[in-house]
């Protein structure tokens, strides 16, 4: 099977290049990560991330034939040759297929991805109704692989301003949590021309998510909540007259 892999070692290379590999695989029913581990034996200079091999940790996310995905759950038999592997776009390359995730996690941390409840903690857990708990399905399962965010052109153009799909789906996960008491602050935190509203519904994020989540729907839900809050504020705002015309 033939592979064309992005190579770049900043200590040695002046610029990136693509390197071709041909390897024989004993079993065609393998995952891409299996082939990469085989390649690593042949060429130990090849750098990549891997850990769980189960599609849970998200560490082996990369661009596979032009589409972001996880190497450990991508079947070789589904890939067209040559298999072209590149690092996830939009983030600085550390070496080969390894990218610097600092900006990604900075954006994630900026949405305060943790429960905020100011009541004294109970002896057991904070309870939810089954209905409220069900609202979190499709949100909490994010594994922070970065595949969605680095597929988004809005993130490529404004990585330090637009939170990105992964951060925003986590923002909504806590906005929607009935146990959280800081919904207003969370919505205010996203009141910026870039942080939320740079999402233009391109849907790349939903297309590539290895957990089949829909960040676009979560982002739309946040926008709708902000519209509802703005309407409430307008309705309660005292009116006045300018040149005999009633305005808010």
CSV table of C-alpha atoms in Angstrom, one decimal:
chain,number,residue,atom,x,y,z
A,1,UNK,CA,0.0,0.0,0.0
A,2,UNK,CA,1.3,3.4,-0.9
A,3,UNK,CA,1.4,6.4,1.4
A,4,UNK,CA,2.4,10.0,0.9
A,5,UNK,CA,3.2,11.7,4.2
A,6,UNK,CA,3.9,15.3,5.2
A,7,UNK,CA,7.4,15.6,6.7
A,8,UNK,CA,8.9,18.5,8.5
A,9,UNK,CA,11.6,18.6,11.1
A,10,UNK,CA,12.3,22.2,12.0
A,11,UNK,CA,15.8,21.3,13.3
A,12,UNK,CA,16.8,20.0,9.9
A,13,UNK,CA,14.4,21.0,7.2
A,14,UNK,CA,14.0,24.4,5.6
A,15,UNK,CA,10.5,23.7,4.4
A,16,UNK,CA,8.0,20.8,4.5
A,17,UNK,CA,8.0,18.1,1.9
A,18,UNK,CA,6.0,14.9,1.1
A,19,UNK,CA,7.6,11.5,1.4
A,20,UNK,CA,6.3,8.4,-0.3
A,21,UNK,CA,6.3,5.0,1.4
A,22,UNK,CA,5.3,1.5,0.1
A,23,UNK,CA,4.6,-1.2,2.6
A,24,UNK,CA,3.1,-4.7,2.5
A,25,UNK,CA,0.3,-5.3,5.0
A,26,UNK,CA,-0.4,-8.8,6.2
A,27,UNK,CA,-4.1,-8.1,6.8
A,28,UNK,CA,-6.2,-5.7,4.8
A,29,UNK,CA,-8.7,-5.5,7.6
A,30,UNK,CA,-6.6,-3.0,9.6
A,31,UNK,CA,-6.8,0.6,10.7
A,32,UNK,CA,-4.6,3.4,9.4
A,33,UNK,CA,-2.8,3.6,12.8
A,34,UNK,CA,-1.7,0.0,12.3
A,35,UNK,CA,-0.1,1.0,9.1
A,36,UNK,CA,1.6,4.0,10.6
A,37,UNK,CA,3.0,1.9,13.4
A,38,UNK,CA,4.4,-0.4,10.8
A,39,UNK,CA,5.9,2.6,9.0
A,40,UNK,CA,7.4,3.8,12.3
A,41,UNK,CA,9.4,0.5,12.4
A,42,UNK,CA,10.7,1.1,8.9
A,43,UNK,CA,11.4,4.8,9.5
A,44,UNK,CA,11.7,5.7,13.2
A,45,UNK,CA,12.1,9.4,12.3
A,46,UNK,CA,8.4,9.7,11.5
A,47,UNK,CA,6.6,11.6,14.3
A,48,UNK,CA,2.9,11.2,15.2
A,49,UNK,CA,0.7,11.1,18.3
A,50,UNK,CA,-1.1,8.0,19.4
A,51,UNK,CA,-2.4,6.6,22.7
A,52,UNK,CA,-5.6,4.6,23.3
A,53,UNK,CA,-6.1,3.1,19.8
A,54,UNK,CA,-9.8,3.0,20.5
A,55,UNK,CA,-11.1,6.4,19.2
A,56,UNK,CA,-11.4,7.7,22.7
A,57,UNK,CA,-8.4,9.9,23.4
A,58,UNK,CA,-8.3,11.8,20.1
A,59,UNK,CA,-4.6,12.1,20.1
A,60,UNK,CA,-4.0,10.6,16.6
A,61,UNK,CA,-6.2,13.1,14.7
A,62,UNK,CA,-4.7,14.1,11.3
A,63,UNK,CA,-5.7,15.0,7.8
A,64,UNK,CA,-6.4,11.9,5.9
A,65,UNK,CA,-6.8,12.2,2.1
A,66,UNK,CA,-8.0,15.8,2.6
A,67,UNK,CA,-10.4,15.1,5.5
A,68,UNK,CA,-9.7,15.2,9.2
A,69,UNK,CA,-10.1,12.0,11.2
A,70,UNK,CA,-8.7,9.6,13.7
A,71,UNK,CA,-6.1,7.2,12.4
A,72,UNK,CA,-7.1,4.5,14.9
A,73,UNK,CA,-10.7,4.2,13.6
A,74,UNK,CA,-10.1,4.8,9.9
A,75,UNK,CA,-10.1,1.6,7.9
A,76,UNK,CA,-7.4,1.1,5.4
A,77,UNK,CA,-9.8,-0.6,3.0
A,78,UNK,CA,-11.8,2.6,2.8
A,79,UNK,CA,-8.9,4.7,1.7
A,80,UNK,CA,-7.9,5.5,-1.9
A,81,UNK,CA,-4.2,5.1,-2.7
A,82,UNK,CA,-1.9,6.9,-2.4
A,83,UNK,CA,-3.1,7.6,1.2
A,84,UNK,CA,-2.1,11.3,1.7
A,85,UNK,CA,-1.5,12.2,5.3
A,86,UNK,CA,-0.9,15.7,6.6
A,87,UNK,CA,-1.1,17.4,10.0
A,88,UNK,CA,-4.4,19.0,10.9
A,89,UNK,CA,-4.6,22.4,9.2
A,90,UNK,CA,-4.8,25.7,11.0
A,91,UNK,CA,-2.3,24.9,13.8
A,92,UNK,CA,1.5,25.2,13.9
A,93,UNK,CA,3.4,22.1,13.0
A,94,UNK,CA,5.8,20.8,15.7
A,95,UNK,CA,7.1,18.0,13.6
A,96,UNK,CA,5.6,15.8,10.8
A,97,UNK,CA,2.0,14.9,11.8
A,98,UNK,CA,2.3,16.5,15.3
A,99,UNK,CA,0.7,19.9,15.7
A,100,UNK,CA,0.8,22.4,18.6
A,101,UNK,CA,-2.6,22.3,20.2
A,102,UNK,CA,-2.0,25.3,22.5
A,103,UNK,CA,-4.3,27.7,20.7
A,104,UNK,CA,-7.0,25.0,20.5
A,105,UNK,CA,-6.9,24.4,24.3
A,106,UNK,CA,-6.7,28.1,25.0
A,107,UNK,CA,-9.9,28.6,23.2
A,108,UNK,CA,-11.5,25.6,24.9
A,109,UNK,CA,-10.5,26.8,28.4
A,110,UNK,CA,-11.9,30.3,27.6
A,111,UNK,CA,-15.5,29.0,27.7
A,112,UNK,CA,-15.1,27.9,31.3
A,113,UNK,CA,-15.7,24.2,30.6
A,114,UNK,CA,-16.7,23.2,34.1
A,115,UNK,CA,-19.8,23.2,36.2
A,116,UNK,CA,-20.4,26.4,38.2
A,117,UNK,CA,-22.9,26.1,41.1
A,118,UNK,CA,-22.6,28.3,44.1
A,119,UNK,CA,-24.8,26.3,46.5
A,120,UNK,CA,-23.1,24.2,49.2
A,121,UNK,CA,-22.2,20.9,47.6
A,122,UNK,CA,-24.5,18.0,48.6
A,123,UNK,CA,-23.4,14.9,50.3
A,124,UNK,CA,-23.8,13.0,47.0
A,125,UNK,CA,-24.1,14.3,43.4
A,126,UNK,CA,-26.2,17.2,42.2
A,127,UNK,CA,-29.3,15.6,40.8
A,128,UNK,CA,-31.0,16.1,37.5
A,129,UNK,CA,-34.2,14.9,36.0
A,130,UNK,CA,-34.0,12.4,33.2
A,131,UNK,CA,-35.3,15.1,30.9
A,132,UNK,CA,-32.6,17.6,31.9
A,133,UNK,CA,-29.9,14.9,31.7
A,134,UNK,CA,-31.0,14.0,28.2
A,135,UNK,CA,-30.3,17.6,27.0
A,136,UNK,CA,-26.6,16.9,27.4
A,137,UNK,CA,-26.6,13.9,25.0
A,138,UNK,CA,-24.6,14.8,21.9
A,139,UNK,CA,-22.6,17.4,23.8
A,140,UNK,CA,-20.5,15.8,26.6
A,141,UNK,CA,-19.1,13.1,24.3
A,142,UNK,CA,-16.6,15.4,22.7
A,143,UNK,CA,-13.0,14.0,23.0
A,144,UNK,CA,-11.2,17.2,22.1
A,145,UNK,CA,-9.3,15.7,19.2
A,146,UNK,CA,-9.5,19.0,17.3
A,147,UNK,CA,-10.7,17.5,14.0
A,148,UNK,CA,-13.7,19.8,13.9
A,149,UNK,CA,-12.0,23.1,14.8
A,150,UNK,CA,-9.1,22.6,12.4
A,151,UNK,CA,-11.6,21.8,9.6
A,152,UNK,CA,-13.2,25.2,10.0
A,153,UNK,CA,-12.1,28.1,7.7
A,154,UNK,CA,-13.3,30.6,10.3
A,155,UNK,CA,-10.8,29.1,12.7
A,156,UNK,CA,-8.0,29.2,10.1
A,157,UNK,CA,-8.6,32.9,9.6
A,158,UNK,CA,-9.2,33.9,13.2
A,159,UNK,CA,-7.6,31.2,15.5
A,160,UNK,CA,-7.1,33.6,18.4
A,161,UNK,CA,-10.6,35.2,18.1
A,162,UNK,CA,-13.1,32.5,17.0
A,163,UNK,CA,-13.6,29.9,19.8
A,164,UNK,CA,-14.2,27.1,17.2
A,165,UNK,CA,-16.7,24.3,17.1
A,166,UNK,CA,-15.1,22.2,19.9
A,167,UNK,CA,-15.0,25.0,22.3
A,168,UNK,CA,-18.5,26.2,21.5
A,169,UNK,CA,-20.1,22.7,21.8
A,170,UNK,CA,-18.6,22.6,25.3
A,171,UNK,CA,-19.8,26.1,26.0
A,172,UNK,CA,-23.4,24.9,25.2
A,173,UNK,CA,-22.9,21.7,27.2
A,174,UNK,CA,-22.7,23.8,30.3
A,175,UNK,CA,-25.2,26.5,29.2
A,176,UNK,CA,-27.7,23.7,28.8
A,177,UNK,CA,-26.9,22.0,32.1
A,178,UNK,CA,-29.7,22.5,34.7
A,179,UNK,CA,-27.2,22.3,37.5
A,180,UNK,CA,-25.1,25.2,36.3
A,181,UNK,CA,-25.9,28.7,37.7
A,182,UNK,CA,-23.9,30.9,35.3
A,183,UNK,CA,-25.8,30.8,32.1
A,184,UNK,CA,-25.9,34.6,31.8
A,185,UNK,CA,-22.2,34.9,32.4
A,186,UNK,CA,-21.5,32.2,29.8
A,187,UNK,CA,-23.6,33.9,27.2
A,188,UNK,CA,-22.0,37.2,28.0
A,189,UNK,CA,-18.6,35.6,27.6
A,190,UNK,CA,-19.5,34.9,23.9
A,191,UNK,CA,-20.8,38.5,23.2
A,192,UNK,CA,-18.2,39.4,20.7
A,193,UNK,CA,-18.1,39.7,16.9
A,194,UNK,CA,-15.7,36.8,16.6
A,195,UNK,CA,-16.0,34.4,19.4
A,196,UNK,CA,-19.4,33.0,18.4
A,197,UNK,CA,-20.6,34.7,15.3
A,198,UNK,CA,-17.8,33.7,13.0
A,199,UNK,CA,-19.6,30.4,12.6
A,200,UNK,CA,-21.1,30.6,9.1
A,201,UNK,CA,-22.7,27.1,9.1
A,202,UNK,CA,-20.2,25.6,6.7
A,203,UNK,CA,-20.8,22.3,8.5
A,204,UNK,CA,-17.2,20.9,8.1
A,205,UNK,CA,-17.2,20.4,11.8
A,206,UNK,CA,-20.2,18.0,11.8
A,207,UNK,CA,-18.9,16.2,8.7
A,208,UNK,CA,-15.6,15.2,10.3
A,209,UNK,CA,-16.5,14.6,14.0
A,210,UNK,CA,-15.4,11.0,14.9
A,211,UNK,CA,-18.1,10.9,17.6
A,212,UNK,CA,-20.8,11.9,15.2
A,213,UNK,CA,-21.6,15.1,17.1
A,214,UNK,CA,-23.1,18.2,15.7
A,215,UNK,CA,-21.3,21.3,16.9
A,216,UNK,CA,-23.2,23.4,14.3
A,217,UNK,CA,-26.5,22.7,16.1
A,218,UNK,CA,-25.0,23.6,19.5
A,219,UNK,CA,-23.7,26.9,18.1
A,220,UNK,CA,-27.1,27.6,16.6
A,221,UNK,CA,-28.7,26.9,20.0
A,222,UNK,CA,-26.4,29.4,21.6
A,223,UNK,CA,-27.2,32.1,19.0
A,224,UNK,CA,-30.9,31.5,19.6
A,225,UNK,CA,-30.5,31.8,23.3
A,226,UNK,CA,-28.7,35.1,22.9
A,227,UNK,CA,-31.5,36.4,20.7
A,228,UNK,CA,-34.1,35.4,23.3
A,229,UNK,CA,-32.2,37.2,26.0
A,230,UNK,CA,-31.9,40.3,23.8
A,231,UNK,CA,-35.6,40.3,23.2
A,232,UNK,CA,-36.3,40.0,27.0
A,233,UNK,CA,-33.9,42.9,27.7
A,234,UNK,CA,-35.7,45.0,25.0
A,235,UNK,CA,-39.1,44.2,26.4
A,236,UNK,CA,-38.2,45.4,29.9
A,237,UNK,CA,-36.3,48.4,28.7
A,238,UNK,CA,-38.2,51.7,29.4
A,239,UNK,CA,-39.2,53.5,26.2
A,240,UNK,CA,-38.8,57.2,25.4
A,241,UNK,CA,-39.9,59.6,22.7
A,242,UNK,CA,-37.6,61.4,20.3
A,243,UNK,CA,-39.3,64.0,18.0
A,244,UNK,CA,-42.6,62.4,19.0
A,245,UNK,CA,-41.6,58.9,18.0
A,246,UNK,CA,-41.6,56.1,20.6
A,247,UNK,CA,-38.2,54.3,20.6
A,248,UNK,CA,-36.6,51.8,22.9
